[in-house]
Amino acid sequence: MASTVDRPSGRAGLNLGYLPYLLPGAIGFFVVVLIPFLMNIAVSFTRWKGIGVPKFIGLENYLKLFQDKTFWAAFEHSVACVIAMALIPTALGLFLGAVLFDYIGPRFGPRASSGLRAAFYLPQILPVAVAGVLWGWILSPIGVLNTILDGLGLHALSQNWLGDPATALLAVMFVMVWLQLGYALVVFMAGLARVDPALYEAAELDGAPWLSRFRHITIPMLKPEIFVVGLTTTIAALKVFAPVYVLTSGGPDNATTVPSYFAYYHFFTTNRVGYGAAITTVQTLITIVLGLVFLRVQRKQTEGAN
Amino acid sequence: MSADATIAAQPTKRARARSSNEPDGRHGEGFGRYWVLALLVVAALLTLFPFFLAAINAIKTPTDYGANGPVALPRSFDLSALFAFWTGVEFGRKLWNSVLISGCVAFFGVALSLLNAYALGIGKVKGRNLILIVLMLGIMVPQESLVYPIYYLAKSVGLYDTRLSVIIVFTVLQSAFGTYMLSAVLTQFPREIIDAAEIDGASRLQVLWHVVIPVLRPTLTVLGTFFFIWTWNEFLLPLVLLISNDNQNVSVAMGTLHGQHVSDPTTTAAAALLGIVPTVIFFLVFQRTLMRGVTVGAVK
């Protein structure tokens, strides 16, 4: 690797010959990402209904936004999404991955552990819209969950899970965990495959119980994977849209609204496009800042390790 | 840390070797170990329970459903809910749209990623790190902040409500990740092979076609598989861009269901089942590729 990196950069002139290969990608990036991105920022400083000429109003949208209770509620729900899509799946996936890898695998064979892994992974590949239809049906007032609860004699517990502000967010969070767990699990199990088994064997011979092996071998060895899963799922949680759209449409009473849905609502329902653009601009800023913080932390960690 | 290592290396068998020299039931575990297995099996079954529910209820008659509830095994066998939903939303058409859109994105997305990565990874074009950082930002940007301008632009160039618009948008969006991954792979491409080809008088295009692509083929397949399934599952942009019945894909048809075509629980189950089946088939066929691909995606 070093030999290619160290190649004399005196060949810069030659490298220009590669520029045509970048052209299609550059055009695409400009048209689909960069121009829309800049347009969106520009629109956020205007009052615009999507037709006619946008009227420049400076920071008015942003000032209004910070006084908008729904906006703050949406961000609180974003935190809930981070818990449901990043925190819980990462923690649970780590635990399950370790159990499958160094307990189930050795004792019951690789087929048992990879079969279980596949079962936990399956929801992850489902289109979210399909998962929404499925869970909307299960959680509906006359749905499967309530039928089961009634069948168990727990009538008191059955309720309108997605329609009651008290339970809607929890129900959506539950579906998110169900969707997300498999991703973390698969990544962690793949990461464990590169850990030297001798490490575990030595620890086992020394009589280290499972939990301390988990703490002192599994978690430190999986640090890069934990970091990546944490980062990608957190970013995904901040821009979550489909589960909310399909399950609750942000309701009841905005109990489950998230920034993406809130922006979508203003773009396409109220036609307050400038306001929607302000929402997504703030959301983008938060996502990018968080991403950069994550990357910085990672860089520090890897530097510290060397 | 390098993506190519993960792709090239099959999951190691090392770990498995351990099981053979592990005497049964040591540490006095006895039946204890079966408890762990049983717990995990129950958890896995609970995870799969919704799939099972959709399957058993999609083939019941509404009377059976009404009388015995959603959890009971079917006592009737009736495919009319499935047929009703299929014809009601023209599901065949939605499936074809999904296949067409995802297939084109997989192909063009890989091609575009490869061209970019060739210039960045092999060509080491000046400012490549800056380009990669900009691309990464492009990935991090929420689609929500692009959606209205894209919708507006699509309308103004007459691409609104066409499958082509979705294909173009996702080809570009997916290729951001593809470029990032492939250029990491190509940075470590053995230089000697390329030099040898160049000495033999091969042009850059010939090097790409006859040297790079053959070596990279497995990686490109993984990438394409992933683009396919990611695009299949996308929701927001197709929801905004594909309005008419003729152009909608499976995701949009499902997402806008909300009681539109669904009058009863068995039809909802049927709808869910029809949404599940293609993905599960795809999963069974490409399981290994997908599992490897998740890891590839996570390396960065």
GROMACS .gro file of N, CA and C in nm, chain A residues 1 4 7 11 14-15 17-19 21-22 24-25 28-29 32-33 36-37 40 48 50 96 99 101-104 106-108 110 116 118-123 125-127 129-130 133-135 137-138 144 147-148 178 183 186-187 190 193-194 197 201 204 228 235 239 241-242 245-246 260 264 267-268 273 280 284 287, chain B residues 12 14-16 18-19 26 29 33-34 36-37 40 44 47-48 50-51 53-54 57 65 70-71 112 115-116 118-119 123-125 134-135 139-142 144-146 148-152 172-173 187-188 191 195 204-205 232-233 235-236 239-240 251 254-255 258 265 268 272 275-276 279 283 287 291 294-295 298 300:
model
  462
    1MET      N    1   0.083  -0.119   0.000
    1MET     CA    2   0.000   0.000   0.000
    1MET      C    3   0.087   0.124   0.000
    4THR      N    4   0.224   0.259  -0.333
    4THR     CA    5   0.139   0.335  -0.423
    4THR      C    6   0.116   0.476  -0.371
    7ARG      N    7   0.405   0.716  -0.437
    7ARG     CA    8   0.441   0.744  -0.575
    7ARG      C    9   0.467   0.891  -0.596
   11ARG      N   10   0.366   1.313  -1.115
   11ARG     CA   11   0.285   1.265  -1.227
   11ARG      C   12   0.152   1.337  -1.237
   14LEU      N   13   0.006   1.383  -1.569
   14LEU     CA   14  -0.049   1.262  -1.625
   14LEU      C   15  -0.190   1.236  -1.568
   15ASN      N   16  -0.204   1.268  -1.440
   15ASN     CA   17  -0.330   1.237  -1.375
   15ASN      C   18  -0.448   1.314  -1.431
   17GLY      N   19  -0.535   1.320  -1.708
   17GLY     CA   20  -0.599   1.230  -1.803
   17GLY      C   21  -0.714   1.151  -1.741
   18TYR      N   22  -0.716   1.145  -1.609
   18TYR     CA   23  -0.824   1.070  -1.544
   18TYR      C   24  -0.947   1.156  -1.520
   19LEU      N   25  -0.935   1.285  -1.540
   19LEU     CA   26  -1.047   1.374  -1.509
   19LEU      C   27  -1.177   1.340  -1.584
   21TYR      N   28  -1.305   1.073  -1.635
   21TYR     CA   29  -1.376   0.968  -1.563
   21TYR      C   30  -1.458   1.024  -1.447
   22LEU      N   31  -1.419   1.143  -1.401
   22LEU     CA   32  -1.492   1.203  -1.290
   22LEU      C   33  -1.612   1.284  -1.338
   24PRO      N   34  -1.896   1.235  -1.532
   24PRO     CA   35  -2.037   1.197  -1.510
   24PRO      C   36  -2.075   1.206  -1.362
   25GLY      N   37  -1.985   1.160  -1.277
   25GLY     CA   38  -2.014   1.165  -1.134
   25GLY      C   39  -2.028   1.307  -1.085
   28GLY      N   40  -2.359   1.454  -1.201
   28GLY     CA   41  -2.465   1.396  -1.118
   28GLY      C   42  -2.468   1.457  -0.980
   29PHE      N   43  -2.352   1.469  -0.919
   29PHE     CA   44  -2.344   1.522  -0.783
   29PHE      C   45  -2.395   1.666  -0.779
   32VAL      N   46  -2.795   1.653  -0.849
   32VAL     CA   47  -2.882   1.582  -0.754
   32VAL      C   48  -2.854   1.620  -0.609
   33VAL      N   49  -2.730   1.655  -0.578
   33VAL     CA   50  -2.698   1.685  -0.438
   33VAL      C   51  -2.667   1.833  -0.415
   36PRO      N   52  -2.951   2.113  -0.538
   36PRO     CA   53  -3.068   2.107  -0.449
   36PRO      C   54  -3.035   2.149  -0.305
   37PHE      N   55  -2.919   2.109  -0.259
   37PHE     CA   56  -2.879   2.143  -0.122
   37PHE      C   57  -2.870   2.295  -0.104
   40ASN      N   58  -3.208   2.460  -0.127
   40ASN     CA   59  -3.285   2.441  -0.004
   40ASN      C   60  -3.246   2.546   0.101
   48TRP      N   61  -4.224   3.119   0.057
   48TRP     CA   62  -4.249   3.064  -0.076
   48TRP      C   63  -4.352   2.952  -0.067
   50GLY      N   64  -4.400   2.748  -0.322
   50GLY     CA   65  -4.366   2.647  -0.422
   50GLY      C   66  -4.396   2.694  -0.563
   96LEU      N   67  -2.609  -0.981   2.211
   96LEU     CA   68  -2.655  -1.099   2.135
   96LEU      C   69  -2.544  -1.153   2.045
   99VAL      N   70  -2.301  -1.348   2.252
   99VAL     CA   71  -2.358  -1.477   2.296
   99VAL      C   72  -2.360  -1.575   2.179
  101PHE      N   73  -2.179  -1.574   1.913
  101PHE     CA   74  -2.047  -1.605   1.861
  101PHE      C   75  -1.966  -1.694   1.956
  102ASP      N   76  -1.962  -1.657   2.083
  102ASP     CA   77  -1.869  -1.734   2.167
  102ASP      C   78  -1.940  -1.825   2.266
  103TYR      N   79  -2.073  -1.833   2.257
  103TYR     CA   80  -2.142  -1.932   2.341
  103TYR      C   81  -2.217  -2.033   2.255
  104ILE      N   82  -2.308  -1.981   2.173
  104ILE     CA   83  -2.389  -2.071   2.090
  104ILE      C   84  -2.303  -2.139   1.983
  106PRO      N   85  -1.971  -2.217   1.947
  106PRO     CA   86  -1.885  -2.329   1.987
  106PRO      C   87  -1.962  -2.450   2.041
  107ARG      N   88  -2.076  -2.425   2.104
  107ARG     CA   89  -2.146  -2.537   2.168
  107ARG      C   90  -2.246  -2.606   2.077
  108PHE      N   91  -2.309  -2.530   1.989
  108PHE     CA   92  -2.413  -2.590   1.908
  108PHE      C   93  -2.382  -2.584   1.758
  110PRO      N   94  -2.181  -2.381   1.408
  110PRO     CA   95  -2.199  -2.255   1.334
  110PRO      C   96  -2.337  -2.242   1.272
  116LEU      N   97  -2.970  -1.829   1.378
  116LEU     CA   98  -3.029  -1.730   1.468
  116LEU      C   99  -2.998  -1.589   1.419
  118ALA      N  100  -2.954  -1.492   1.116
  118ALA     CA  101  -3.040  -1.462   1.002
  118ALA      C  102  -3.181  -1.423   1.048
  119ALA      N  103  -3.230  -1.493   1.151
  119ALA     CA  104  -3.365  -1.463   1.201
  119ALA      C  105  -3.373  -1.320   1.254
  120PHE      N  106  -3.271  -1.280   1.330
  120PHE     CA  107  -3.272  -1.144   1.385
  120PHE      C  108  -3.249  -1.040   1.276
  121TYR      N  109  -3.184  -1.083   1.168
  121TYR     CA  110  -3.149  -0.988   1.062
  121TYR      C  111  -3.265  -0.961   0.966
  122LEU      N  112  -3.353  -1.058   0.953
  122LEU     CA  113  -3.457  -1.050   0.849
  122LEU      C  114  -3.537  -0.919   0.848
  123PRO      N  115  -3.583  -0.868   0.963
  123PRO     CA  116  -3.660  -0.742   0.957
  123PRO      C  117  -3.583  -0.628   0.892
  125ILE      N  118  -3.404  -0.612   0.628
  125ILE     CA  119  -3.408  -0.598   0.483
  125ILE      C  120  -3.549  -0.571   0.431
  126LEU      N  121  -3.645  -0.569   0.520
  126LEU     CA  122  -3.782  -0.542   0.478
  126LEU      C  123  -3.796  -0.394   0.442
  127PRO      N  124  -3.867  -0.362   0.331
  127PRO     CA  125  -3.894  -0.220   0.309
  127PRO      C  126  -3.971  -0.166   0.430
  129ALA      N  127  -4.182   0.055   0.454
  129ALA     CA  128  -4.325   0.071   0.428
  129ALA      C  129  -4.400  -0.059   0.453
  130VAL      N  130  -4.339  -0.171   0.417
  130VAL     CA  131  -4.402  -0.301   0.439
  130VAL      C  132  -4.408  -0.330   0.589
  133VAL      N  133  -4.697  -0.145   0.733
  133VAL     CA  134  -4.827  -0.210   0.712
  133VAL      C  135  -4.844  -0.323   0.812
  134LEU      N  136  -4.739  -0.401   0.825
  134LEU     CA  137  -4.742  -0.518   0.914
  134LEU      C  138  -4.768  -0.476   1.058
  135TRP      N  139  -4.690  -0.382   1.108
  135TRP     CA  140  -4.704  -0.342   1.249
  135TRP      C  141  -4.827  -0.257   1.271
  137TRP      N  142  -5.101  -0.308   1.143
  137TRP     CA  143  -5.207  -0.408   1.155
  137TRP      C  144  -5.198  -0.477   1.292
  138ILE      N  145  -5.077  -0.509   1.335
  138ILE     CA  146  -5.060  -0.577   1.463
  138ILE      C  147  -5.100  -0.486   1.579
  144VAL      N  148  -5.363  -0.762   1.636
  144VAL     CA  149  -5.312  -0.887   1.691
  144VAL      C  150  -5.272  -0.873   1.837
  147THR      N  151  -5.561  -0.857   2.064
  147THR     CA  152  -5.628  -0.987   2.068
  147THR      C  153  -5.554  -1.082   2.162
  148ILE      N  154  -5.419  -1.080   2.153
  148ILE     CA  155  -5.341  -1.168   2.239
  148ILE      C  156  -5.360  -1.128   2.385
  178TRP      N  157  -3.698  -0.337   1.651
  178TRP     CA  158  -3.721  -0.461   1.576
  178TRP      C  159  -3.653  -0.452   1.439
  183TYR      N  160  -2.896  -0.531   1.197
  183TYR     CA  161  -2.780  -0.463   1.139
  183TYR      C  162  -2.662  -0.467   1.235
  186VAL      N  163  -2.524  -0.827   1.288
  186VAL     CA  164  -2.443  -0.882   1.179
  186VAL      C  165  -2.304  -0.819   1.176
  187VAL      N  166  -2.300  -0.687   1.195
  187VAL     CA  167  -2.170  -0.620   1.193
  187VAL      C  168  -2.082  -0.669   1.309
  190ALA      N  169  -1.951  -1.021   1.249
  190ALA     CA  170  -1.843  -1.020   1.151
  190ALA      C  171  -1.714  -0.969   1.215
  193ALA      N  172  -1.536  -1.224   1.417
  193ALA     CA  173  -1.465  -1.328   1.342
  193ALA      C  174  -1.317  -1.295   1.325
  194ARG      N  175  -1.282  -1.167   1.338
  194ARG     CA  176  -1.141  -1.134   1.321
  194ARG      C  177  -1.065  -1.132   1.454
  197PRO      N  178  -0.913  -1.624   1.829
  197PRO     CA  179  -0.979  -1.713   1.926
  197PRO      C  180  -0.887  -1.747   2.044
  201GLU      N  181  -0.965  -1.833   2.438
  201GLU     CA  182  -0.926  -1.961   2.496
  201GLU      C  183  -0.843  -1.939   2.621
  204GLU      N  184  -1.057  -1.823   2.894
  204GLU     CA  185  -1.142  -1.930   2.945
  204GLU      C  186  -1.061  -2.024   3.035
  228VAL      N  187  -1.864   0.256   1.439
  228VAL     CA  188  -1.929   0.271   1.310
  228VAL      C  189  -2.080   0.250   1.320
  235ILE      N  190  -2.702   0.873   1.275
  235ILE     CA  191  -2.737   0.958   1.161
  235ILE      C  192  -2.869   0.915   1.100
  239LYS      N  193  -3.256   1.129   1.069
  239LYS     CA  194  -3.334   1.159   0.949
  239LYS      C  195  -3.447   1.059   0.925
  241PHE      N  196  -3.781   0.889   0.866
  241PHE     CA  197  -3.906   0.941   0.809
  241PHE      C  198  -4.011   0.831   0.790
  242ALA      N  199  -3.971   0.728   0.716
  242ALA     CA  200  -4.068   0.627   0.673
  242ALA      C  201  -4.146   0.561   0.788
  245TYR      N  202  -4.403   0.811   0.907
  245TYR     CA  203  -4.505   0.837   0.805
  245TYR      C  204  -4.603   0.721   0.797
  246VAL      N  205  -4.549   0.601   0.793
  246VAL     CA  206  -4.635   0.486   0.769
  246VAL      C  207  -4.714   0.445   0.893
  260SER      N  208  -3.797   1.527   1.003
  260SER     CA  209  -3.822   1.494   0.863
  260SER      C  210  -3.969   1.498   0.828
  264TYR      N  211  -4.162   1.753   0.578
  264TYR     CA  212  -4.244   1.697   0.470
  264TYR      C  213  -4.384   1.757   0.476
  267PHE      N  214  -4.371   2.106   0.348
  267PHE     CA  215  -4.344   2.109   0.204
  267PHE      C  216  -4.471   2.078   0.124
  268PHE      N  217  -4.536   1.971   0.161
  268PHE     CA  218  -4.638   1.917   0.071
  268PHE      C  219  -4.781   1.928   0.122
  273VAL      N  220  -4.311   2.623   0.199
  273VAL     CA  221  -4.186   2.560   0.155
  273VAL      C  222  -4.065   2.622   0.225
  280THR      N  223  -3.531   2.162   0.753
  280THR     CA  224  -3.434   2.064   0.705
  280THR      C  225  -3.291   2.120   0.711
  284THR      N  226  -3.002   1.931   0.892
  284THR     CA  227  -2.878   1.897   0.822
  284THR      C  228  -2.756   1.942   0.902
  287THR      N  229  -2.696   1.713   1.187
  287THR     CA  230  -2.644   1.584   1.141
  287THR      C  231  -2.496   1.594   1.107
  318THR      N  232  -1.382  -1.601   0.818
  318THR     CA  233  -1.284  -1.702   0.853
  318THR      C  234  -1.346  -1.822   0.922
  320ARG      N  235  -1.165  -1.995   1.121
  320ARG     CA  236  -1.087  -2.011   1.242
  320ARG      C  237  -1.175  -2.034   1.365
  321ALA      N  238  -1.271  -1.942   1.375
  321ALA     CA  239  -1.353  -1.942   1.495
  321ALA      C  240  -1.418  -2.077   1.519
  322ARG      N  241  -1.451  -2.141   1.407
  322ARG     CA  242  -1.523  -2.268   1.418
  322ARG      C  243  -1.434  -2.379   1.472
  324ARG      N  244  -1.261  -2.392   1.703
  324ARG     CA  245  -1.269  -2.398   1.847
  324ARG      C  246  -1.366  -2.505   1.896
  325SER      N  247  -1.479  -2.516   1.825
  325SER     CA  248  -1.585  -2.603   1.875
  325SER      C  249  -1.537  -2.747   1.888
  332ARG      N  250  -1.846  -2.908   2.972
  332ARG     CA  251  -1.744  -2.882   3.073
  332ARG      C  252  -1.785  -2.763   3.158
  335GLU      N  253  -2.154  -2.721   3.297
  335GLU     CA  254  -2.264  -2.642   3.242
  335GLU      C  255  -2.392  -2.724   3.233
  339ARG      N  256  -2.657  -2.474   2.944
  339ARG     CA  257  -2.632  -2.417   2.813
  339ARG      C  258  -2.755  -2.424   2.723
  340TYR      N  259  -2.840  -2.524   2.747
  340TYR     CA  260  -2.961  -2.531   2.666
  340TYR      C  261  -3.057  -2.418   2.697
  342VAL      N  262  -2.971  -2.111   2.753
  342VAL     CA  263  -2.931  -1.996   2.671
  342VAL      C  264  -2.983  -2.013   2.529
  343LEU      N  265  -2.963  -2.133   2.475
  343LEU     CA  266  -3.011  -2.160   2.340
  343LEU      C  267  -3.162  -2.140   2.331
  346LEU      N  268  -3.264  -1.779   2.329
  346LEU     CA  269  -3.236  -1.713   2.202
  346LEU      C  270  -3.332  -1.758   2.094
  350ALA      N  271  -3.571  -1.523   1.880
  350ALA     CA  272  -3.570  -1.524   1.733
  350ALA      C  273  -3.710  -1.550   1.679
  353THR      N  274  -3.910  -1.245   1.700
  353THR     CA  275  -3.872  -1.152   1.593
  353THR      C  276  -3.942  -1.189   1.463
  354LEU      N  277  -3.952  -1.318   1.438
  354LEU     CA  278  -4.013  -1.363   1.313
  354LEU      C  279  -4.165  -1.372   1.320
  356PRO      N  280  -4.414  -1.161   1.346
  356PRO     CA  281  -4.495  -1.081   1.253
  356PRO      C  282  -4.501  -1.139   1.112
  357PHE      N  283  -4.389  -1.196   1.065
  357PHE     CA  284  -4.388  -1.258   0.933
  357PHE      C  285  -4.486  -1.375   0.929
  359LEU      N  286  -4.742  -1.424   1.127
  359LEU     CA  287  -4.879  -1.375   1.137
  359LEU      C  288  -4.933  -1.332   1.001
  360ALA      N  289  -4.848  -1.259   0.926
  360ALA     CA  290  -4.893  -1.215   0.794
  360ALA      C  291  -4.924  -1.335   0.707
  363ASN      N  292  -5.253  -1.530   0.820
  363ASN     CA  293  -5.378  -1.457   0.805
  363ASN      C  294  -5.411  -1.420   0.662
  371TYR      N  295  -6.109  -1.559   1.023
  371TYR     CA  296  -6.037  -1.457   1.100
  371TYR      C  297  -6.127  -1.403   1.210
  376PRO      N  298  -5.663  -1.357   1.499
  376PRO     CA  299  -5.543  -1.352   1.415
  376PRO      C  300  -5.433  -1.452   1.455
  377VAL      N  301  -5.437  -1.501   1.578
  377VAL     CA  302  -5.326  -1.586   1.622
  377VAL      C  303  -5.351  -1.732   1.591
  418LEU      N  304  -2.115   0.421  -1.222
  418LEU     CA  305  -2.074   0.557  -1.187
  418LEU      C  306  -1.971   0.555  -1.073
  421LEU      N  307  -1.632   0.454  -1.221
  421LEU     CA  308  -1.565   0.561  -1.295
  421LEU      C  309  -1.502   0.662  -1.198
  422ASN      N  310  -1.582   0.703  -1.098
  422ASN     CA  311  -1.528   0.797  -0.999
  422ASN      C  312  -1.408   0.738  -0.928
  424TYR      N  313  -1.213   0.502  -1.013
  424TYR     CA  314  -1.097   0.480  -1.100
  424TYR      C  315  -1.011   0.605  -1.105
  425ALA      N  316  -1.077   0.720  -1.120
  425ALA     CA  317  -1.004   0.846  -1.123
  425ALA      C  318  -0.941   0.877  -0.987
  429GLY      N  319  -0.612   0.684  -1.050
  429GLY     CA  320  -0.557   0.806  -1.107
  429GLY      C  321  -0.501   0.900  -1.002
  430LYS      N  322  -0.547   0.883  -0.877
  430LYS     CA  323  -0.503   0.973  -0.770
  430LYS      C  324  -0.511   1.119  -0.814
  431VAL      N  325  -0.625   1.152  -0.870
  431VAL     CA  326  -0.649   1.289  -0.915
  431VAL      C  327  -0.623   1.385  -0.800
  440VAL      N  328  -1.622   1.580   0.042
  440VAL     CA  329  -1.747   1.638  -0.008
  440VAL      C  330  -1.850   1.528  -0.033
  441LEU      N  331  -1.804   1.417  -0.088
  441LEU     CA  332  -1.896   1.305  -0.112
  441LEU      C  333  -1.954   1.253   0.020
  445ILE      N  334  -2.339   1.214   0.158
  445ILE     CA  335  -2.409   1.099   0.213
  445ILE      C  336  -2.480   1.137   0.342
  446MET      N  337  -2.413   1.223   0.420
  446MET     CA  338  -2.470   1.257   0.551
  446MET      C  339  -2.591   1.349   0.542
  447VAL      N  340  -2.594   1.431   0.437
  447VAL     CA  341  -2.705   1.524   0.421
  447VAL      C  342  -2.837   1.448   0.419
  448PRO      N  343  -2.931   1.488   0.503
  448PRO     CA  344  -3.060   1.417   0.500
  448PRO      C  345  -3.130   1.441   0.366
  450GLU      N  346  -3.419   1.480   0.318
  450GLU     CA  347  -3.525   1.579   0.337
  450GLU      C  348  -3.482   1.717   0.288
  451SER      N  349  -3.352   1.745   0.301
  451SER     CA  350  -3.308   1.878   0.261
  451SER      C  351  -3.283   1.885   0.111
  452LEU      N  352  -3.298   1.774   0.042
  452LEU     CA  353  -3.286   1.775  -0.104
  452LEU      C  354  -3.422   1.757  -0.170
  454TYR      N  355  -3.735   1.879  -0.165
  454TYR     CA  356  -3.819   1.977  -0.233
  454TYR      C  357  -3.754   2.030  -0.361
  455PRO      N  358  -3.625   2.072  -0.352
  455PRO     CA  359  -3.562   2.115  -0.478
  455PRO      C  360  -3.562   2.006  -0.586
  456ILE      N  361  -3.540   1.881  -0.547
  456ILE     CA  362  -3.543   1.775  -0.647
  456ILE      C  363  -3.681   1.763  -0.710
  457TYR      N  364  -3.781   1.770  -0.625
  457TYR     CA  365  -3.920   1.766  -0.671
  457TYR      C  366  -3.946   1.881  -0.768
  458TYR      N  367  -3.897   1.998  -0.730
  458TYR     CA  368  -3.917   2.118  -0.811
  458TYR      C  369  -3.842   2.107  -0.945
  478VAL      N  370  -2.713   0.856  -0.846
  478VAL     CA  371  -2.616   0.952  -0.792
  478VAL      C  372  -2.598   0.931  -0.640
  479LEU      N  373  -2.710   0.923  -0.567
  479LEU     CA  374  -2.699   0.912  -0.422
  479LEU      C  375  -2.625   0.784  -0.381
  493THR      N  376  -0.725   0.224  -0.418
  493THR     CA  377  -0.600   0.284  -0.373
  493THR      C  378  -0.497   0.175  -0.346
  494GLN      N  379  -0.547   0.058  -0.307
  494GLN     CA  380  -0.455  -0.050  -0.273
  494GLN      C  381  -0.441  -0.152  -0.385
  497ARG      N  382  -0.012  -0.192  -0.803
  497ARG     CA  383   0.028  -0.096  -0.907
  497ARG      C  384   0.100  -0.166  -1.023
  501ASP      N  385   0.091  -0.088  -1.423
  501ASP     CA  386   0.211  -0.045  -1.493
  501ASP      C  387   0.243  -0.139  -1.608
  510ARG      N  388  -0.605   0.399  -2.086
  510ARG     CA  389  -0.670   0.399  -1.954
  510ARG      C  390  -0.800   0.321  -1.956
  511LEU      N  391  -0.876   0.341  -2.064
  511LEU     CA  392  -1.004   0.272  -2.074
  511LEU      C  393  -0.982   0.121  -2.080
  538TRP      N  394  -3.466  -0.051  -0.345
  538TRP     CA  395  -3.596  -0.117  -0.329
  538TRP      C  396  -3.666  -0.066  -0.203
  539ASN      N  397  -3.589  -0.045  -0.097
  539ASN     CA  398  -3.648  -0.008   0.032
  539ASN      C  399  -3.666   0.142   0.050
  541PHE      N  400  -3.795   0.519   0.049
  541PHE     CA  401  -3.935   0.556   0.061
  541PHE      C  402  -3.964   0.702   0.028
  542LEU      N  403  -3.893   0.795   0.093
  542LEU     CA  404  -3.930   0.936   0.082
  542LEU      C  405  -3.929   0.989  -0.062
  545LEU      N  406  -4.185   0.840  -0.285
  545LEU     CA  407  -4.317   0.887  -0.243
  545LEU      C  408  -4.348   1.023  -0.304
  546VAL      N  409  -4.246   1.108  -0.308
  546VAL     CA  410  -4.265   1.243  -0.359
  546VAL      C  411  -4.264   1.246  -0.512
  557SER      N  412  -4.276  -0.001  -0.248
  557SER     CA  413  -4.266   0.078  -0.126
  557SER      C  414  -4.375   0.184  -0.117
  560MET      N  415  -4.723   0.045  -0.074
  560MET     CA  416  -4.746  -0.001   0.063
  560MET      C  417  -4.764   0.119   0.157
  561GLY      N  418  -4.678   0.219   0.139
  561GLY     CA  419  -4.677   0.331   0.231
  561GLY      C  420  -4.803   0.416   0.223
  564HIS      N  421  -5.259   0.294   0.393
  564HIS     CA  422  -5.342   0.360   0.495
  564HIS      C  423  -5.492   0.346   0.473
  571PRO      N  424  -5.895  -0.702   0.777
  571PRO     CA  425  -5.765  -0.749   0.826
  571PRO      C  426  -5.699  -0.854   0.737
  574THR      N  427  -5.519  -0.678   0.468
  574THR     CA  428  -5.397  -0.614   0.517
  574THR      C  429  -5.286  -0.717   0.531
  578ALA      N  430  -4.928  -0.716   0.337
  578ALA     CA  431  -4.799  -0.728   0.403
  578ALA      C  432  -4.722  -0.847   0.347
  581GLY      N  433  -4.576  -0.782   0.021
  581GLY     CA  434  -4.461  -0.694   0.033
  581GLY      C  435  -4.338  -0.766   0.084
  582ILE      N  436  -4.362  -0.866   0.168
  582ILE     CA  437  -4.252  -0.939   0.231
  582ILE      C  438  -4.185  -1.036   0.132
  585THR      N  439  -3.874  -0.960  -0.090
  585THR     CA  440  -3.753  -0.934  -0.012
  585THR      C  441  -3.697  -1.062   0.046
  589PHE      N  442  -3.344  -1.222  -0.012
  589PHE     CA  443  -3.259  -1.250   0.104
  589PHE      C  444  -3.204  -1.393   0.098
  593GLN      N  445  -2.818  -1.423   0.058
  593GLN     CA  446  -2.788  -1.410   0.201
  593GLN      C  447  -2.640  -1.383   0.229
  597MET      N  448  -2.483  -1.044   0.389
  597MET     CA  449  -2.415  -1.043   0.517
  597MET      C  450  -2.274  -0.984   0.502
  600VAL      N  451  -2.305  -0.600   0.444
  600VAL     CA  452  -2.330  -0.520   0.563
  600VAL      C  453  -2.198  -0.485   0.626
  601THR      N  454  -2.109  -0.584   0.629
  601THR     CA  455  -1.978  -0.561   0.690
  601THR      C  456  -1.899  -0.460   0.609
  604ALA      N  457  -2.006  -0.128   0.677
  604ALA     CA  458  -1.978  -0.083   0.813
  604ALA      C  459  -1.831  -0.053   0.835
  606LYS      N  460  -1.648   0.144   0.695
  606LYS     CA  461  -1.616   0.288   0.692
  606LYS      C  462  -1.691   0.360   0.800
   0.00000   0.00000   0.00000
